[in-house]
PDB file of C-alpha atoms in Angstrom:
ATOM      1  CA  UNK O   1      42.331 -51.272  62.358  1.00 66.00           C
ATOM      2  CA  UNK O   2      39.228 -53.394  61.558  1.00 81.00           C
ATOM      3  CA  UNK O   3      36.263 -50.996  60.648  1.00 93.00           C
ATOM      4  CA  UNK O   4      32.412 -51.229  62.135  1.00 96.00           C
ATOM      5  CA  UNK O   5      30.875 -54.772  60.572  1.00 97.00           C
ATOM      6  CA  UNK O   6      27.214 -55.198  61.136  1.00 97.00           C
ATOM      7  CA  UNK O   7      25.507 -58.625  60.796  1.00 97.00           C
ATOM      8  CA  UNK O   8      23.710 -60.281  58.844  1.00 97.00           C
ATOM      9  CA  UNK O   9      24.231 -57.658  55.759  1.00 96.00           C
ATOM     10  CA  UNK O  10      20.823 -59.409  54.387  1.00 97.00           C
ATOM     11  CA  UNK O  11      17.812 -60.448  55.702  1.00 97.00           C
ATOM     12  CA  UNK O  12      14.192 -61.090  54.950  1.00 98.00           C
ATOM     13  CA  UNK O  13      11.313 -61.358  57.655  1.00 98.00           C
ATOM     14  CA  UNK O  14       7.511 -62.012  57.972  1.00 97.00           C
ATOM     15  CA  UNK O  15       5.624 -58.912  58.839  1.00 97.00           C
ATOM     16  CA  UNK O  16       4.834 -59.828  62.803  1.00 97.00           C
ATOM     17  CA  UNK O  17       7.737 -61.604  63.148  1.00 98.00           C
ATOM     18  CA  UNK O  18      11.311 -59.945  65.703  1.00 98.00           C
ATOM     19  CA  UNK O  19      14.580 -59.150  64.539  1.00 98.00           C
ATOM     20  CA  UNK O  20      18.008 -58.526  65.935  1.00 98.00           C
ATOM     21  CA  UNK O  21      20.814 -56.562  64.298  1.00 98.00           C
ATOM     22  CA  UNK O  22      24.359 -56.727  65.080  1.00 98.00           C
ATOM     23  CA  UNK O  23      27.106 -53.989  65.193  1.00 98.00           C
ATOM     24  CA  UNK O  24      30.932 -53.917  66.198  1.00 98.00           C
ATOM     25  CA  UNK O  25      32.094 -50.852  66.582  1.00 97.00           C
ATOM     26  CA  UNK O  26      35.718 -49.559  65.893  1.00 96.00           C
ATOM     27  CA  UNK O  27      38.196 -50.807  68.611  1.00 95.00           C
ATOM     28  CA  UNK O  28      37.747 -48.299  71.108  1.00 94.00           C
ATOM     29  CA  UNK O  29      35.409 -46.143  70.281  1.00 95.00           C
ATOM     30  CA  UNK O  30      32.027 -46.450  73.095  1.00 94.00           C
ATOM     31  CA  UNK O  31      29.462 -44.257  71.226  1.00 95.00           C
ATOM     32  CA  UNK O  32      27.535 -46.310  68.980  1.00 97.00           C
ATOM     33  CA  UNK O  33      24.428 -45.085  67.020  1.00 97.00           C
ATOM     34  CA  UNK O  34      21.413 -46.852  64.406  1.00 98.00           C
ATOM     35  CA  UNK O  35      19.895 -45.292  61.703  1.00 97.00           C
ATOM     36  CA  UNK O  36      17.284 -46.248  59.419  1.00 97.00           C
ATOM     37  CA  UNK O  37      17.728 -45.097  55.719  1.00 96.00           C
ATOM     38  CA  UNK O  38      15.026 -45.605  53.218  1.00 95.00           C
ATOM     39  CA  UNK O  39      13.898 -43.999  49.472  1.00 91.00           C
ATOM     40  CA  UNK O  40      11.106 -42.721  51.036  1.00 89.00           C
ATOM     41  CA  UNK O  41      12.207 -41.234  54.021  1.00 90.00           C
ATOM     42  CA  UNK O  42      16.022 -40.942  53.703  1.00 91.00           C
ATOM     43  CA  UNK O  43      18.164 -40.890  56.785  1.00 94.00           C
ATOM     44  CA  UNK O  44      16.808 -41.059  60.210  1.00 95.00           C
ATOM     45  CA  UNK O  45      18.085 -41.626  63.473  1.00 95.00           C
ATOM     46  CA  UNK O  46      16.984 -44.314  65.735  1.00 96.00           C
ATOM     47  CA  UNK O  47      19.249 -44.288  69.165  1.00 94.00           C
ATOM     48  CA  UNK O  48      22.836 -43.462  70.467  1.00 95.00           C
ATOM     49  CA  UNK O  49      23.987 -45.717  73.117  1.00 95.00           C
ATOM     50  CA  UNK O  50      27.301 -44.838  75.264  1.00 94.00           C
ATOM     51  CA  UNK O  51      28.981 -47.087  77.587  1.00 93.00           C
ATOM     52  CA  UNK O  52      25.886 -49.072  77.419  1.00 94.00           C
ATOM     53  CA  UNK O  53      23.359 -46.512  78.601  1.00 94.00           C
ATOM     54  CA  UNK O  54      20.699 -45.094  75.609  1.00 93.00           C
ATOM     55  CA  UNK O  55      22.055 -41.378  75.496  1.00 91.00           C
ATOM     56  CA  UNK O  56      20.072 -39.825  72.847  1.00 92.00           C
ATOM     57  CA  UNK O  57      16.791 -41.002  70.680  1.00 92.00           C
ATOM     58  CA  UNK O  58      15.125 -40.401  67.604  1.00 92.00           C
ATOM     59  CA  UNK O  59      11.409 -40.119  66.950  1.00 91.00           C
ATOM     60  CA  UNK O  60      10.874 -44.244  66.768  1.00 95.00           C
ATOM     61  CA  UNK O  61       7.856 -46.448  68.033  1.00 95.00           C
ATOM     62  CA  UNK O  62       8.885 -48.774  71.215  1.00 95.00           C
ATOM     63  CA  UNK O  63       9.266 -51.731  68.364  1.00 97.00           C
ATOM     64  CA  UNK O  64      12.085 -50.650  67.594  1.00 98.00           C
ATOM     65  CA  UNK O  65      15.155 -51.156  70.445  1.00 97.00           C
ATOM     66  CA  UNK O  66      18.362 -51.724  71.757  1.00 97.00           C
ATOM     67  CA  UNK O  67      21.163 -52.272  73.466  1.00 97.00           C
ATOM     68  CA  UNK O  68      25.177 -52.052  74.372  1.00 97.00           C
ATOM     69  CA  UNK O  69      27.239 -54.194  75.896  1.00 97.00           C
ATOM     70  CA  UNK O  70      30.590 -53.863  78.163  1.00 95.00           C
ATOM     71  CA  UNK O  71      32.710 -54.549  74.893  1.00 94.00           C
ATOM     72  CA  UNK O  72      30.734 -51.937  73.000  1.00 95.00           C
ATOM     73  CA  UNK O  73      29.093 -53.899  70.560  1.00 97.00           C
ATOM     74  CA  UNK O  74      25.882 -53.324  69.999  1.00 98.00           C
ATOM     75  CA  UNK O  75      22.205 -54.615  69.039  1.00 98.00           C
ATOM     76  CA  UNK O  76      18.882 -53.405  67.804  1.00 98.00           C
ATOM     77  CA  UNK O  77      15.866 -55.143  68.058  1.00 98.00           C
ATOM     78  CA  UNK O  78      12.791 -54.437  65.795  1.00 98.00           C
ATOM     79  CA  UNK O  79       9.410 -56.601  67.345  1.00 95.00           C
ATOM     80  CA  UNK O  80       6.293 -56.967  65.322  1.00 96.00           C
ATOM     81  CA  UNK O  81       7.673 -56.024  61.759  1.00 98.00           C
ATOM     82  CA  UNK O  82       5.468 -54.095  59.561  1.00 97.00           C
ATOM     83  CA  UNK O  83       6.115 -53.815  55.581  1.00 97.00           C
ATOM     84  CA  UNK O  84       7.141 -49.991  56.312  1.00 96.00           C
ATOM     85  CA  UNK O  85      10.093 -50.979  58.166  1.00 97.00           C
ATOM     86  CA  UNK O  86      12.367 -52.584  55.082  1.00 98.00           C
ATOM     87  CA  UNK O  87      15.034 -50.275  54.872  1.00 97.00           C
ATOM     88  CA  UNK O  88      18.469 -50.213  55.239  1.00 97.00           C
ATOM     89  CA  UNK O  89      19.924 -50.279  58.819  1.00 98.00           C
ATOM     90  CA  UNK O  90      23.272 -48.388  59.689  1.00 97.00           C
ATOM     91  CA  UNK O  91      25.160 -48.799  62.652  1.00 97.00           C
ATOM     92  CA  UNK O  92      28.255 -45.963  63.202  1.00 97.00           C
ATOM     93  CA  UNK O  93      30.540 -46.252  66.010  1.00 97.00           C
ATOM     94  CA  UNK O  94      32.842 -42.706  67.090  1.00 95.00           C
ATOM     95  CA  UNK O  95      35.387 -41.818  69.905  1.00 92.00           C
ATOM     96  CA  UNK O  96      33.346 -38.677  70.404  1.00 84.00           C
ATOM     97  CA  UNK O  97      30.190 -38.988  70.305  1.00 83.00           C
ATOM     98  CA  UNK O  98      26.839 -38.606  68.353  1.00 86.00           C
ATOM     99  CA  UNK O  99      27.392 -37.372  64.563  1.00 86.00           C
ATOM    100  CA  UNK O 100      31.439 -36.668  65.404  1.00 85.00           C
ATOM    101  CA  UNK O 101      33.352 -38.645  62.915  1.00 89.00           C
ATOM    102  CA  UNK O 102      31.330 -41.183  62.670  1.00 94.00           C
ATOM    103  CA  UNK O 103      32.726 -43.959  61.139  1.00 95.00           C
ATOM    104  CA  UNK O 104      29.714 -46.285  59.422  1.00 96.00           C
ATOM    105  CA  UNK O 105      29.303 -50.237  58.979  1.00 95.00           C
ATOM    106  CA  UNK O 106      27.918 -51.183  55.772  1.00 94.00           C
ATOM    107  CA  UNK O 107      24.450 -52.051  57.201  1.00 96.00           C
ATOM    108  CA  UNK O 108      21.999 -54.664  57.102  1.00 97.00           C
ATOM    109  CA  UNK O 109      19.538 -54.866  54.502  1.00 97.00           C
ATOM    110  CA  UNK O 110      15.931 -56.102  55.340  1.00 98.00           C
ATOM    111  CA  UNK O 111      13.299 -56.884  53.599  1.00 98.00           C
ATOM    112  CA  UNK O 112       9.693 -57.438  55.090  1.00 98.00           C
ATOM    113  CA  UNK O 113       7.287 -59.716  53.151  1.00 97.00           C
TER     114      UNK O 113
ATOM    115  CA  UNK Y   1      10.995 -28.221  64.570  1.00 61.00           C
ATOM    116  CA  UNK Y   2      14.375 -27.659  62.641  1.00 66.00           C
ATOM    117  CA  UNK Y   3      14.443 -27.943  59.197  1.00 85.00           C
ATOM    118  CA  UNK Y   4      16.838 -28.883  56.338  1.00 92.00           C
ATOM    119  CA  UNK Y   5      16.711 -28.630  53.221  1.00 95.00           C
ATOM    120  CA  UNK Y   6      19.006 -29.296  50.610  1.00 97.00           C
ATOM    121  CA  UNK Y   7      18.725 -29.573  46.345  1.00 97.00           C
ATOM    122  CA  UNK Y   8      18.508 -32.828  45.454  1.00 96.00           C
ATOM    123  CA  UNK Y   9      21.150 -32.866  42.551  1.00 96.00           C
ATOM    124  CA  UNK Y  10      24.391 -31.091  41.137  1.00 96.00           C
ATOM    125  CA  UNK Y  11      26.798 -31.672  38.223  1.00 96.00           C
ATOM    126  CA  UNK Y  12      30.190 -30.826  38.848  1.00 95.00           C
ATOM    127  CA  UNK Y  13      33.368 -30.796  36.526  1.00 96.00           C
ATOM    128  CA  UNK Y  14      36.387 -32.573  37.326  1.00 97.00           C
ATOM    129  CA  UNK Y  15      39.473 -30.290  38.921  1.00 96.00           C
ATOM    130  CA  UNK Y  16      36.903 -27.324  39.582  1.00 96.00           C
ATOM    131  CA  UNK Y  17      35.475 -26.346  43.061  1.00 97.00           C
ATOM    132  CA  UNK Y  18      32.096 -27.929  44.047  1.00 97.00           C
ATOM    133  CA  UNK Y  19      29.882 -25.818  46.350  1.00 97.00           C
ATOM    134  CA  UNK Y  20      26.663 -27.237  48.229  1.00 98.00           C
ATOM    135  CA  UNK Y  21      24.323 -25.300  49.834  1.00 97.00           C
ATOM    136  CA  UNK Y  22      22.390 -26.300  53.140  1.00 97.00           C
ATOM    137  CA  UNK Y  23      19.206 -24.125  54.346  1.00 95.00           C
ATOM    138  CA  UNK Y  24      18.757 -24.651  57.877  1.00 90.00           C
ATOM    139  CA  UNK Y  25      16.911 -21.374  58.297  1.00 82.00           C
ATOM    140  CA  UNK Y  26      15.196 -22.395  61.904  1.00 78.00           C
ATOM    141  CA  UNK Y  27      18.418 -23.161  63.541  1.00 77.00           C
ATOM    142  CA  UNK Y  28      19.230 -21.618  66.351  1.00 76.00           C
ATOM    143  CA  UNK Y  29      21.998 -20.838  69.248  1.00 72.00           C
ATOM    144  CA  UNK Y  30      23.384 -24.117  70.283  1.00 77.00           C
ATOM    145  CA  UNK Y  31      23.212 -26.397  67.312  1.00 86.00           C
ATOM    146  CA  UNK Y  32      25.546 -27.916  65.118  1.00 91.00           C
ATOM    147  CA  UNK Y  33      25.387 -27.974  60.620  1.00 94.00           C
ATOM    148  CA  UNK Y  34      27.487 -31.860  59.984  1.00 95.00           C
ATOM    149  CA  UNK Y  35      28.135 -33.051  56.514  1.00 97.00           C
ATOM    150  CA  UNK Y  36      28.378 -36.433  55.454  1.00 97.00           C
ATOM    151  CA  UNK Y  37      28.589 -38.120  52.113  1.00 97.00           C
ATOM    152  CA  UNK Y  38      27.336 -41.486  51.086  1.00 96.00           C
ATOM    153  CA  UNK Y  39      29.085 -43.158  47.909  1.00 94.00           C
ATOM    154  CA  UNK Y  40      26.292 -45.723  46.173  1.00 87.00           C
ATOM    155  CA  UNK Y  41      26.253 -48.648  48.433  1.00 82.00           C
ATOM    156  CA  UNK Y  42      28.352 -47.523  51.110  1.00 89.00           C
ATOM    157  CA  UNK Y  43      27.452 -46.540  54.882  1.00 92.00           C
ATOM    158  CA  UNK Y  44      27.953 -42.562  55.122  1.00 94.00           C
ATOM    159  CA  UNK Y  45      31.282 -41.009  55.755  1.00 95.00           C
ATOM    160  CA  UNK Y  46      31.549 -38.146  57.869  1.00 95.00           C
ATOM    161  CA  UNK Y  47      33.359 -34.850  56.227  1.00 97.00           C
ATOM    162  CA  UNK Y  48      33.255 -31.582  58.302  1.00 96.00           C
ATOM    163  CA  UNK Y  49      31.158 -29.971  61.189  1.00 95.00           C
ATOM    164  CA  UNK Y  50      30.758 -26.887  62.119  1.00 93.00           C
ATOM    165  CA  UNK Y  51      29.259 -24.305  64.364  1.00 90.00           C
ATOM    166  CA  UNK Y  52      29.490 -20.930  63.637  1.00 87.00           C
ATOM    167  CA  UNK Y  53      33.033 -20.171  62.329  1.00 85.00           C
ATOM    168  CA  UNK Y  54      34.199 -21.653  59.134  1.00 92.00           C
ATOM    169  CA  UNK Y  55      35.800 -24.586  59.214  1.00 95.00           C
ATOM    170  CA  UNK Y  56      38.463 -26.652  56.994  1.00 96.00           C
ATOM    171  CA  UNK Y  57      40.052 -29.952  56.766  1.00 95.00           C
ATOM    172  CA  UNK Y  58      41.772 -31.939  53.988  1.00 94.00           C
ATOM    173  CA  UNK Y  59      38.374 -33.005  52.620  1.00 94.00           C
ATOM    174  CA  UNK Y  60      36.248 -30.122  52.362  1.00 97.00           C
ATOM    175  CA  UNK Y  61      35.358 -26.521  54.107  1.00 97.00           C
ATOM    176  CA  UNK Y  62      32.127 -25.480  55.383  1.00 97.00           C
ATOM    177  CA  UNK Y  63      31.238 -22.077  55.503  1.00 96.00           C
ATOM    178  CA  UNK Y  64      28.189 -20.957  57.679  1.00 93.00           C
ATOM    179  CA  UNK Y  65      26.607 -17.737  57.387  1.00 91.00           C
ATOM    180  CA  UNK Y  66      26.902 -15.046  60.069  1.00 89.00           C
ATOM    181  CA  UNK Y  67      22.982 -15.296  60.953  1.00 88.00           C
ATOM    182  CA  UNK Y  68      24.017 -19.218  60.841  1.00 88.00           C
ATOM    183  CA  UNK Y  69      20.695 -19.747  58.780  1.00 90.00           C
ATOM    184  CA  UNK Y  70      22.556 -21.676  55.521  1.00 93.00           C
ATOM    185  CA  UNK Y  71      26.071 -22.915  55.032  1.00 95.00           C
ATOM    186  CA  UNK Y  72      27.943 -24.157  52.158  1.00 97.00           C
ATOM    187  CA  UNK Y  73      30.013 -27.312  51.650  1.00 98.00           C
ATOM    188  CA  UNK Y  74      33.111 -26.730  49.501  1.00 98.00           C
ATOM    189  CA  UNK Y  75      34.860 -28.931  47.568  1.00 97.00           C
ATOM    190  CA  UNK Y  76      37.825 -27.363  46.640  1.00 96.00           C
ATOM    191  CA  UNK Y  77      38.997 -29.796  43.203  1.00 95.00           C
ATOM    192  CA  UNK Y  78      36.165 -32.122  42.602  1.00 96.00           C
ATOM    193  CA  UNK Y  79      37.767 -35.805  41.134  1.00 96.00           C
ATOM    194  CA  UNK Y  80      35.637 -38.562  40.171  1.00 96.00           C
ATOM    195  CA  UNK Y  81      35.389 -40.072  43.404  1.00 95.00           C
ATOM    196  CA  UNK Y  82      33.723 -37.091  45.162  1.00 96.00           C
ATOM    197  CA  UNK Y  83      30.258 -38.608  43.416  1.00 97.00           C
ATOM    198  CA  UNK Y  84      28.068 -39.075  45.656  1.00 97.00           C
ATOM    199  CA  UNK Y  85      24.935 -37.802  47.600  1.00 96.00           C
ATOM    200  CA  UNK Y  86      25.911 -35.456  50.670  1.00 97.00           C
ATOM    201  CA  UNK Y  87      24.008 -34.888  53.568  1.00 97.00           C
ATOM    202  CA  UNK Y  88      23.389 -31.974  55.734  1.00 96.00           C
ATOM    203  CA  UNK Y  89      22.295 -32.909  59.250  1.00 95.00           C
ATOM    204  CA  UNK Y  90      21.766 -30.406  61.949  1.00 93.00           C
ATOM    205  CA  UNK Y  91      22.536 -31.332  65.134  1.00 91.00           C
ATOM    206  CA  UNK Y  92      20.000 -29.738  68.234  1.00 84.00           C
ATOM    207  CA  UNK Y  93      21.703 -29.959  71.838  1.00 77.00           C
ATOM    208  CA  UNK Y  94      18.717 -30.490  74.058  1.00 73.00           C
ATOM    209  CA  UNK Y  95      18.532 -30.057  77.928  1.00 65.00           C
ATOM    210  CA  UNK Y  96      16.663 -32.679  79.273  1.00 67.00           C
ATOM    211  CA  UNK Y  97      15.566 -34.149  75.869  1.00 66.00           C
ATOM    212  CA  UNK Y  98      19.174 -35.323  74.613  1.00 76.00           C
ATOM    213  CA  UNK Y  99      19.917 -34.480  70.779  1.00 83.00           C
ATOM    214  CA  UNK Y 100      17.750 -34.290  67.872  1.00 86.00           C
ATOM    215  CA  UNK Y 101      19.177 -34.604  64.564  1.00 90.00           C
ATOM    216  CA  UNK Y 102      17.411 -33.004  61.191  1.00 91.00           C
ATOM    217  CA  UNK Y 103      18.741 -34.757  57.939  1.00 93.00           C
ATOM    218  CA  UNK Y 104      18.599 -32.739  54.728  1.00 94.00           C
ATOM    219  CA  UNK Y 105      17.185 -34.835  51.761  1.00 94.00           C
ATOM    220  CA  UNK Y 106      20.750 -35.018  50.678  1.00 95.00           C
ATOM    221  CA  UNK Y 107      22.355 -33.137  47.364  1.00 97.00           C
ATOM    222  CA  UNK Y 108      23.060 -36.213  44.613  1.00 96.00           C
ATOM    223  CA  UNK Y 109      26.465 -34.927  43.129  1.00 97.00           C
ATOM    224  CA  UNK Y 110      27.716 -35.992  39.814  1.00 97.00           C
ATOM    225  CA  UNK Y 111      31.472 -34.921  39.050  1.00 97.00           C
ATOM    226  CA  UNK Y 112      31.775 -35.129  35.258  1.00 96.00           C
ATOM    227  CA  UNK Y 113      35.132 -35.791  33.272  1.00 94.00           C
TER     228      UNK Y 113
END
């Protein structure tokens, strides 16, 4: 079956300006999750949403957002982009839950300039 | 707060066992040690979780101390494609708070011909 594909994979904003990432999870699976990975400060998490409710949250301004709709797929929205927030974004969908087998997307690379 | 910490690199030889260690010496009753590995540009890819009792698969087994304050990721034959960094997250079960996750800096592992 068709793994978790995120869109765009690349993208470069203007600090100040919004941005919306897209996730589609595994067929199936209702958990969805976001994480932010950078050199700096590695892996973090950002937000689980399950059958479209938030369930669990990182430590994350309000800028950064999201969402889940009835067919699972997900967004995250990022508003008023600083420099610090280029970084890798990861989107993992599971059957279970947060961190259990966790199957990842590639992510979506941006860049702030 | 919960912290991890892992070495940041390890060289491994081909067809022998590689074992990573994970310090998680705050954790406490109701939280979880995962492991996940992340081969160079590639989203993460989960491996084995555990609470207090050992646990195996046919990737890896994770051994947790009794006082659950460090565990140890085995790989029992290391090949070539087990390079990669590997991350130790715990995962904190919170009341009213939902679940906080502490990432490890991750261990880079070389496996060497």
């Amino acid at each position: 079956k068709a793994g978790v594909t995120q869109t765009p994979r690349y993208l470069i904003k203007t600090r100040g300006q919004q941005v919306t990432l897209s996730c589609s999870p595994i067929s199936g699976h209702r958990s969805v999750s976001w994480y932010q990975q950078t050199p700096g400060q590695g892996l973090q998490f950002l937000f689980e949403y399950f059958s479209e409710t938030q369930r669990n949250k990182g430590n994350f301004p309000g800028r950064f957002s999201g969402r889940q709709f009835s067919n699972s797929r997900s967004e995250m929205n990022v508003s008023t982009l600083e420099l610090g927030d280029s970084a890798l974004y990861l989107c993992a969908s599971s059957l279970q839950g947060l961190l259990r087998e966790q199957y990842f997307g590639p992510g979506t690379r941006l860049t702030v300039t | 707060d919960a912290k991890t910490t892992q070495p940041p690199s390890m060289d491994c030889a081909e067809g022998r066992a590689a074992n990573l260690p994970c310090n998680h010496s705050t954790i406490s009753g109701n939280e979880y040690v995962y492991w996940y590995r992340q081969i160079h540009s590639q989203g993460p890819q989960y491996i084995i979780h555990g609470l207090k009792n050992n646990e195996t698969n046919e990737m890896a087994s994770l051994i947790i101390t009794e006082d659950r304050k460090s565990s140890t990721l085995i790989l029992p034959h290391a090949t070539l494609r087990d390079t990669a960094v590997y991350y130790c997250i715990v995962r904190v079960a919170r009341e009213a708070a939902g679940n906080k996750l502490t990432f490890g800096g991750g261990t880079r592992v070389l496996v060497k011909p």
